[in-house]
Coordinates of C-alpha atoms in Angstrom, one line a residue:
M1 CA 118.8 -71.5 221.8
T2 CA 115.2 -70.4 222.3
T3 CA 113.0 -68.6 219.9
A4 CA 109.8 -66.5 220.3
T5 CA 106.7 -65.5 218.1
A6 CA 105.0 -62.3 218.4
A7 CA 102.1 -63.7 220.1
A8 CA 104.3 -65.6 222.5
A9 CA 106.0 -64.9 225.7
P10 CA 109.4 -62.9 224.9
V11 CA 112.9 -64.9 225.0
T12 CA 114.3 -64.9 228.9
G13 CA 116.6 -61.7 229.3
L14 CA 114.4 -59.8 226.8
P15 CA 111.8 -56.9 227.9
T16 CA 108.5 -58.3 228.6
T17 CA 106.7 -55.6 227.0
A18 CA 106.0 -54.8 223.4
F19 CA 108.6 -53.5 221.2
P20 CA 108.6 -50.0 221.1
L21 CA 108.3 -49.1 217.3
G22 CA 105.9 -49.8 214.7
Q23 CA 102.8 -52.0 215.7
P24 CA 102.2 -52.8 219.3
G25 CA 103.9 -56.4 220.1
I26 CA 106.5 -58.9 221.5
P27 CA 109.0 -59.2 218.7
K28 CA 110.4 -62.5 217.4
S29 CA 113.8 -63.2 219.2
A30 CA 116.2 -65.7 220.0
H31 CA 119.2 -66.2 222.2
K32 CA 122.3 -67.5 222.7
S33 CA 124.7 -67.6 226.0
L34 CA 128.1 -66.4 225.3
G35 CA 129.5 -67.3 228.6
A36 CA 129.3 -66.3 232.2
G37 CA 127.1 -63.2 231.9
I38 CA 126.9 -62.5 228.3
D39 CA 124.0 -63.1 226.4
Y40 CA 123.4 -62.4 222.5
F41 CA 120.0 -61.7 221.2
T42 CA 118.6 -61.1 217.4
V43 CA 115.2 -59.4 217.6
K44 CA 113.1 -58.9 214.4
H45 CA 109.6 -56.9 214.9
G46 CA 107.6 -55.3 212.1
T47 CA 106.4 -55.7 208.1
A48 CA 107.3 -53.9 205.3
K49 CA 104.6 -51.1 203.8
D50 CA 107.1 -48.8 202.6
G51 CA 108.0 -48.2 199.4
Y52 CA 109.8 -45.6 196.8
T53 CA 109.0 -42.1 195.6
V54 CA 110.7 -39.2 193.9
S55 CA 112.4 -36.4 195.6
V56 CA 112.8 -33.4 194.6
I57 CA 116.5 -31.9 195.3
A58 CA 117.2 -27.9 195.7
G59 CA 120.3 -26.7 197.2
G60 CA 122.0 -30.5 197.3
K61 CA 119.0 -31.2 199.9
D62 CA 115.7 -32.5 199.7
F63 CA 113.8 -30.9 202.0
M64 CA 113.4 -26.9 202.0
S65 CA 111.3 -23.7 202.7
E66 CA 107.8 -23.9 201.7
S67 CA 108.8 -21.2 199.0
T68 CA 111.1 -22.8 197.7
A69 CA 109.1 -26.3 197.7
Q70 CA 106.4 -23.8 195.6
T71 CA 108.9 -23.1 193.3
Q72 CA 110.2 -26.7 192.5
A73 CA 106.4 -27.8 192.5
L74 CA 105.7 -25.4 190.0
A75 CA 108.9 -26.8 187.6
V76 CA 107.8 -30.8 188.2
Q77 CA 104.6 -29.3 187.0
D78 CA 106.4 -27.7 184.0
A79 CA 107.8 -31.1 183.0
G80 CA 104.5 -32.6 182.9
L81 CA 104.4 -34.9 186.2
T82 CA 102.2 -34.1 189.2
P83 CA 104.1 -33.0 192.4
T84 CA 103.1 -33.6 196.1
I85 CA 104.0 -31.0 198.8
V86 CA 105.1 -32.6 202.1
K87 CA 105.4 -30.8 205.2
F88 CA 107.2 -32.3 208.3
T89 CA 108.4 -31.3 211.5
R90 CA 112.0 -32.0 212.3
P91 CA 111.1 -33.0 216.1
A92 CA 112.8 -31.3 219.3
V93 CA 115.4 -32.7 220.7
A94 CA 116.7 -32.3 224.5
D95 CA 119.2 -29.4 223.6
F96 CA 117.7 -28.3 220.3
P97 CA 114.0 -26.9 219.0
A98 CA 112.0 -28.5 216.6
A99 CA 111.4 -26.9 213.3
D100 CA 109.2 -27.4 210.1
F101 CA 110.3 -28.3 206.7
W102 CA 108.9 -29.2 202.9
M103 CA 109.9 -31.5 200.2
V104 CA 108.6 -31.6 197.4
R105 CA 107.8 -35.7 196.1
V106 CA 106.7 -37.5 192.7
G107 CA 105.1 -40.7 192.8
S108 CA 104.7 -43.9 194.7
W109 CA 106.1 -47.4 194.2
S110 CA 106.4 -50.3 195.3
L111 CA 109.8 -52.1 196.8
K112 CA 109.9 -54.1 193.4
D113 CA 109.2 -51.1 190.8
K114 CA 112.0 -48.9 192.2
D115 CA 113.1 -48.9 188.5
E116 CA 109.7 -46.9 187.6
A117 CA 110.9 -44.2 190.0
A118 CA 114.1 -44.3 188.3
K119 CA 112.5 -43.3 185.0
V120 CA 110.9 -40.5 186.8
V121 CA 114.3 -39.1 187.9
K122 CA 115.6 -39.0 184.1
Q123 CA 112.8 -37.3 183.4
L124 CA 112.7 -34.8 185.5
K125 CA 116.6 -34.6 184.6
E126 CA 115.7 -33.6 181.4
A127 CA 113.8 -30.7 182.6
G128 CA 116.4 -29.2 184.6
V129 CA 115.4 -30.3 188.1
S130 CA 117.1 -32.3 190.1
S131 CA 116.0 -35.2 192.0
K132 CA 116.3 -38.6 193.6
V133 CA 114.9 -41.9 194.1
D134 CA 113.8 -42.0 198.1
F135 CA 113.2 -45.3 199.9
T136 CA 110.1 -43.7 202.3
G137 CA 111.3 -45.9 205.4
D138 CA 114.7 -44.1 205.5
D139 CA 112.4 -40.8 205.8
G140 CA 111.6 -40.8 209.9
F141 CA 107.9 -40.9 209.4
Q142 CA 105.4 -43.2 210.6
T143 CA 106.4 -46.9 209.7
T144 CA 106.0 -50.7 210.3
G145 CA 109.4 -51.1 209.7
P146 CA 110.6 -53.8 209.6
W147 CA 113.2 -53.9 212.5
S148 CA 116.5 -56.5 212.0
M149 CA 118.9 -56.1 215.7
R150 CA 121.9 -57.7 217.4
V151 CA 121.8 -56.9 221.3
V152 CA 124.4 -58.2 223.6
T153 CA 124.5 -57.7 227.6
I154 CA 127.2 -58.3 229.6
D155 CA 126.3 -58.5 233.5
P156 CA 129.5 -57.5 235.5
R157 CA 128.4 -59.4 238.2
A158 CA 129.0 -62.8 236.7
F159 CA 131.3 -61.6 233.3
R160 CA 134.8 -62.9 234.1
G161 CA 136.6 -60.4 231.3
S162 CA 137.1 -56.8 230.8
F163 CA 136.0 -54.0 228.4
R164 CA 138.5 -52.2 225.9
S165 CA 138.6 -49.6 223.8
S166 CA 141.2 -50.4 220.2
L167 CA 142.1 -48.2 217.3
G168 CA 143.7 -51.2 215.6
T169 CA 147.5 -51.2 214.3
S170 CA 147.8 -47.0 214.7
V171 CA 145.5 -43.7 215.1
A172 CA 145.9 -42.9 211.7
K173 CA 144.8 -45.8 209.8
R174 CA 141.1 -47.5 209.5
E175 CA 140.8 -50.7 210.0
T176 CA 137.7 -53.3 210.6
V177 CA 136.1 -54.3 213.8
S178 CA 136.9 -57.8 212.8
S179 CA 140.5 -57.3 212.3
M180 CA 140.5 -55.1 215.6
A181 CA 139.0 -58.3 217.3
R182 CA 141.0 -60.8 216.1
G183 CA 144.3 -58.8 216.4
A184 CA 143.3 -58.5 220.4
G185 CA 141.6 -62.1 220.9
A186 CA 138.3 -60.3 221.6
M187 CA 135.1 -62.4 222.4
I188 CA 132.7 -59.4 221.2
A189 CA 133.0 -56.0 219.4
V190 CA 131.3 -53.4 217.9
N191 CA 132.4 -50.4 216.4
G192 CA 133.3 -47.1 218.2
G193 CA 132.6 -43.4 217.8
F194 CA 132.9 -41.4 214.6
F195 CA 136.2 -40.7 213.0
D196 CA 137.6 -37.8 210.9
I197 CA 136.6 -38.1 207.2
H198 CA 137.5 -34.5 206.4
T199 CA 141.4 -34.6 207.5
L200 CA 144.2 -35.7 205.2
K201 CA 143.4 -38.6 203.3
N202 CA 146.3 -41.4 205.4
L203 CA 144.9 -39.9 208.4
R204 CA 141.6 -40.4 208.4
G205 CA 141.6 -43.1 211.4
D206 CA 141.5 -40.1 213.9
P207 CA 138.7 -40.4 216.1
T208 CA 136.7 -37.0 216.6
G209 CA 136.6 -37.3 220.8
I210 CA 138.2 -38.7 222.9
S211 CA 140.2 -41.8 223.0
V212 CA 142.0 -43.5 226.0
V213 CA 143.7 -46.9 225.0
G214 CA 145.2 -48.8 228.0
G215 CA 145.7 -45.3 230.0
R216 CA 147.3 -43.6 227.1
M217 CA 145.2 -40.6 225.7
L218 CA 145.4 -40.6 221.9
S219 CA 142.9 -38.5 220.8
E220 CA 141.5 -35.6 223.0
A221 CA 138.1 -34.9 224.0
V222 CA 135.5 -32.4 222.4
P223 CA 134.8 -30.4 225.3
G224 CA 131.2 -31.5 226.9
R225 CA 130.8 -34.3 224.5
I226 CA 129.5 -37.5 226.1
G227 CA 131.7 -40.7 226.1
L228 CA 131.8 -44.4 227.2
V229 CA 134.2 -44.9 230.0
L230 CA 135.6 -48.6 230.3
K231 CA 137.7 -49.9 233.5
G232 CA 137.9 -53.8 233.6
R233 CA 134.4 -54.7 233.4
T234 CA 132.9 -51.8 234.4
A235 CA 131.5 -49.1 232.2
R236 CA 129.8 -45.7 232.7
I237 CA 128.6 -42.9 230.4
T238 CA 129.2 -39.4 231.6
E239 CA 130.7 -35.8 229.5
L240 CA 134.0 -35.4 229.5
S241 CA 137.1 -32.9 229.0
S242 CA 140.3 -33.1 228.7
S243 CA 143.7 -31.3 228.9
V244 CA 147.4 -31.4 227.5
V245 CA 150.0 -28.9 229.0
A246 CA 153.5 -28.8 227.8
T247 CA 156.0 -27.4 230.4
S248 CA 159.5 -26.8 229.9
A249 CA 162.2 -27.2 232.3
G250 CA 163.0 -23.4 231.9
G251 CA 159.4 -22.5 232.7
G252 CA 157.7 -21.8 229.0
K253 CA 154.2 -23.5 229.2
A254 CA 151.9 -24.0 226.3
V255 CA 148.7 -25.6 225.8
V256 CA 148.8 -29.0 223.8
A257 CA 145.5 -28.3 221.3
G258 CA 144.9 -31.8 220.1
V259 CA 146.6 -35.1 220.0
N260 CA 147.6 -37.3 216.8
R261 CA 145.2 -34.8 214.6
V262 CA 146.3 -32.3 212.1
A263 CA 147.6 -28.9 213.8
K264 CA 145.5 -25.8 213.1
P265 CA 147.0 -22.1 212.8
D266 CA 149.1 -21.6 215.6
E267 CA 148.2 -24.5 217.6
L268 CA 151.1 -26.9 219.3
V269 CA 149.6 -30.9 219.1
M270 CA 151.6 -33.6 220.1
Y271 CA 151.9 -37.1 218.0
T272 CA 152.3 -40.3 220.2
E273 CA 154.3 -43.1 219.0
E274 CA 150.7 -44.9 218.3
F275 CA 150.3 -42.8 215.2
G276 CA 150.9 -44.5 212.8
A277 CA 152.2 -42.4 210.0
K278 CA 154.6 -39.4 209.1
T279 CA 153.7 -36.1 210.7
P280 CA 152.0 -33.7 208.4
K281 CA 154.8 -31.7 206.5
N282 CA 154.8 -27.9 206.7
D283 CA 156.8 -25.1 207.7
G284 CA 156.6 -25.4 211.5
A285 CA 158.7 -27.2 213.9
E286 CA 158.5 -30.5 215.9
A287 CA 160.4 -31.3 219.4
V288 CA 161.2 -35.1 219.9
L289 CA 160.4 -36.4 223.3
D290 CA 161.6 -39.4 225.3
A291 CA 159.9 -41.1 227.7
S292 CA 161.0 -39.0 230.2
G293 CA 160.1 -35.7 228.5
K294 CA 163.7 -35.1 227.4
V295 CA 164.3 -33.2 224.0
I296 CA 166.1 -35.6 221.6
A297 CA 165.6 -33.8 218.5
V298 CA 164.3 -30.6 216.9
R299 CA 163.4 -31.0 213.2
S300 CA 161.4 -30.0 210.4
P301 CA 157.8 -31.8 210.2
G302 CA 157.0 -34.6 208.2
A303 CA 158.6 -37.8 209.6
A304 CA 157.8 -40.6 211.6
V305 CA 156.9 -41.1 215.0
T306 CA 159.5 -43.7 216.5
R307 CA 158.8 -46.3 219.0
G308 CA 159.2 -44.8 222.7
T309 CA 159.0 -41.0 221.7
R310 CA 156.3 -38.0 221.2
V311 CA 156.6 -35.6 219.4
L312 CA 155.1 -31.9 219.8
H313 CA 154.1 -30.5 216.5
G314 CA 153.9 -26.2 216.2
V315 CA 152.9 -24.1 213.6
G316 CA 152.9 -20.4 213.5
A317 CA 153.0 -19.1 217.6
A318 CA 153.4 -22.6 218.4
A319 CA 156.5 -23.4 216.5
D320 CA 157.7 -20.3 218.0
W321 CA 157.1 -21.8 221.5
L322 CA 158.7 -24.6 220.7
W323 CA 161.9 -23.0 218.9
E324 CA 162.5 -20.7 222.2
W325 CA 161.7 -23.5 224.7
A326 CA 162.5 -26.9 223.3
T327 CA 166.6 -26.9 222.9
E328 CA 168.1 -30.4 222.3
G329 CA 168.7 -32.0 225.7
T330 CA 166.3 -30.0 227.8
V331 CA 163.3 -31.5 229.5
I332 CA 159.7 -30.7 228.6
Q333 CA 157.0 -32.3 230.9
V334 CA 153.5 -33.0 229.1
K335 CA 150.2 -33.5 231.5
T336 CA 147.5 -34.9 230.5
T337 CA 144.4 -34.9 232.4
V338 CA 140.6 -36.3 231.7
T339 CA 137.8 -35.0 233.4
D340 CA 134.3 -36.8 233.9
L341 CA 132.3 -33.3 233.9
R342 CA 129.2 -35.1 235.9
T343 CA 131.4 -36.2 238.8
R344 CA 133.8 -33.2 238.5
R345 CA 136.5 -35.6 239.1
T346 CA 139.5 -36.6 237.3
I347 CA 139.6 -39.8 235.7
P348 CA 142.6 -42.1 236.8
L349 CA 144.4 -42.8 233.4
T350 CA 145.5 -46.5 234.3
P351 CA 146.4 -49.2 231.9
E352 CA 142.9 -50.5 232.6
T353 CA 141.1 -47.4 231.5
H354 CA 139.5 -47.0 227.9
I355 CA 137.3 -44.6 226.9
I356 CA 135.7 -44.0 223.5
A357 CA 133.8 -41.0 222.2
G358 CA 130.1 -41.6 221.7
A359 CA 128.5 -39.4 219.2
I360 CA 125.1 -38.4 220.6
G361 CA 123.2 -39.1 224.3
L362 CA 120.5 -40.3 224.1
V363 CA 119.2 -41.3 227.3
R364 CA 120.5 -40.1 230.7
G365 CA 118.9 -40.9 234.3
G366 CA 116.0 -43.5 232.8
Q367 CA 114.8 -40.6 230.7
T368 CA 115.2 -39.8 226.6
S369 CA 117.7 -36.6 226.6
I370 CA 119.2 -36.5 223.4
T371 CA 121.9 -33.6 222.8
A372 CA 122.6 -33.6 219.2
Q373 CA 123.4 -29.7 219.1
R374 CA 125.9 -30.4 222.2
D375 CA 127.7 -33.8 220.2
G376 CA 127.2 -31.9 216.9
M377 CA 124.5 -33.5 215.1
A378 CA 121.5 -30.8 215.4
N379 CA 120.3 -31.5 211.9
V380 CA 117.1 -33.6 209.9
N381 CA 119.6 -36.4 208.6
M382 CA 120.3 -37.6 211.9
I383 CA 118.0 -36.2 214.5
L384 CA 114.7 -37.3 212.2
R385 CA 116.3 -39.9 209.3
R386 CA 117.0 -43.9 209.4
H387 CA 120.0 -45.1 209.6
P388 CA 121.8 -48.3 210.8
R389 CA 122.5 -47.3 214.2
T390 CA 125.6 -49.1 216.9
L391 CA 124.6 -48.1 220.3
A392 CA 125.8 -48.5 223.8
G393 CA 124.2 -48.3 227.3
V394 CA 124.4 -49.5 231.2
T395 CA 121.8 -50.1 233.1
S396 CA 121.2 -49.1 237.0
S397 CA 122.5 -52.3 238.0
G398 CA 125.8 -51.9 235.7
K399 CA 125.1 -54.1 232.8
L400 CA 126.3 -53.2 229.8
I401 CA 124.2 -53.3 226.7
L402 CA 125.6 -53.0 223.2
A403 CA 123.1 -53.0 220.0
V404 CA 123.2 -52.7 216.5
V405 CA 120.3 -51.9 214.3
D406 CA 120.7 -52.6 211.2
G407 CA 119.3 -50.5 207.8
R408 CA 119.4 -49.2 204.6
D409 CA 118.4 -52.6 203.8
P410 CA 114.2 -52.0 202.1
G411 CA 112.2 -54.9 203.0
K412 CA 114.0 -56.4 205.7
T413 CA 115.1 -53.5 208.0
V414 CA 114.8 -49.7 208.0
G415 CA 117.3 -48.5 211.2
A416 CA 116.1 -46.2 213.7
S417 CA 116.0 -42.3 213.8
F418 CA 118.0 -40.9 217.1
I419 CA 114.5 -41.0 218.5
E420 CA 114.1 -44.1 217.9
A421 CA 117.0 -45.4 218.9
A422 CA 116.3 -44.1 222.4
Q423 CA 113.0 -45.6 222.6
I424 CA 115.1 -49.0 221.6
M425 CA 117.5 -48.5 224.5
R426 CA 115.2 -47.4 227.2
W427 CA 113.2 -50.4 226.3
L428 CA 116.0 -52.7 226.9
G429 CA 116.6 -51.1 230.4
A430 CA 119.4 -48.7 229.5
R431 CA 119.8 -46.0 232.3
D432 CA 121.9 -44.3 230.2
A433 CA 122.6 -44.5 226.6
I434 CA 124.5 -43.2 223.7
N435 CA 125.3 -43.4 219.7
L436 CA 128.0 -44.4 218.2
D437 CA 129.0 -44.2 214.7
G438 CA 126.6 -45.7 212.4
G439 CA 125.5 -46.2 208.9
G440 CA 128.1 -48.6 206.7
S441 CA 130.4 -48.6 210.2
S442 CA 127.8 -50.4 212.2
T443 CA 129.3 -53.7 213.0
M444 CA 129.0 -56.2 215.7
V445 CA 131.9 -59.3 216.0
I446 CA 131.0 -62.5 217.6
G447 CA 134.1 -64.4 217.8
K448 CA 135.7 -64.6 214.2
K449 CA 132.1 -63.6 212.2
V450 CA 130.0 -60.6 211.5
V451 CA 126.5 -60.9 212.9
N452 CA 125.2 -58.2 211.9
R453 CA 124.7 -56.8 207.9
P454 CA 126.6 -53.8 207.5
S455 CA 125.2 -51.4 205.0
D456 CA 127.8 -51.1 202.5
G457 CA 127.5 -54.4 201.7
I458 CA 131.4 -54.9 202.9
E459 CA 132.8 -54.5 206.7
R460 CA 133.9 -50.7 206.6
G461 CA 137.5 -49.7 208.1
V462 CA 136.4 -47.4 210.7
G463 CA 138.3 -45.1 213.6
D464 CA 138.3 -47.6 217.1
A465 CA 135.8 -50.6 218.2
L466 CA 134.9 -51.2 221.8
L467 CA 136.3 -54.9 222.7
V468 CA 134.9 -57.6 224.8
M469 CA 137.6 -59.3 226.3
P470 CA 137.9 -63.1 227.8
R471 CA 140.1 -61.7 230.8

């Protein structure tokens, strides 16, 4: 293992330029080869100079309009404290304009004096003012860090394994990255995309975008959103759409709106054997299909999806379609198509095909291109604020970059905003890069060990994972 100090040359395999965040300089780093074409780096940079403050909350948020900030500042004064109104700009990204906001803050304390800030929160509460203790390193404003990262690069010209996605034991259930890695025999793994925490409690492992595992689409795409397409030892990033259509032998045709998720009014959805839970119980209808598409049962919802079957589940108008066309013994063909929207070509769903939904596009063609609005994350918390991040990128030579930036650990590592995440990935050489799920989900596993520090304090169960396999 080799190490480098801020004054020395960078570790071989890392960029020779200064770290893109904080004070200029070469980061402290260490390197280890994990096999042919696989390099693992730890990267640390910066010093801790941020501390704590108290932020006033209005309407459930710590940022507000100027007039609301002035009103809140007066309430702080009435409580016998001195407020500071802070104006800040949420920066523009590729598809969303900049906007100004205001915060009301009280006091400033060092990292060791957090309890003093908590006393002010209590005082404000007694005066009827809602507030919270805030670590200023989370703001997304200028900082000296520090940052702590884990980076894996995989060169397909030397690597002889493969890339896969995994949903663990089922779609419905969340599972830790280390459990998914262990179950598959993976060398390396990181968490995948976001999962639906707003659905039924027992179904919260469902990815919020596309998931393809071994050529089987287990969650549909959000049209136009970005994803990571894996095949063998190749990886690429692109925008995607998907289509699922059910056609009965009698000529009835219906769009299947979703896969392995709760149906909305009048929707037809499909549950696969990987679902791993009973279908949601409602007043709709279900048709159970065998592998050939033959309807082997028509039933009320609320039963398991058995091995070797798929279930078409309809509510409202979609249930009426099933009652009309899905009689027992008939055949319903289900056609699934995934389209690469950059090339306008269909992606063959072979056993080698795996797709993970990214959360946000960060880099395209070597340039920062943050698609927060298109990808459903256009807000202050996601664009500007710092969080732990899991990032994936592909270089112009086809090398896959996996990076986990730890955060929410005051004094040790501050995480990254979307803008900073894009800067990091460009520094690492990514031509295209995406943000996967982050926060407490950010996890990197090497062998049987979690090598980063998940911000929850323990490893969180997630919806899916990206696996690096030995073959």
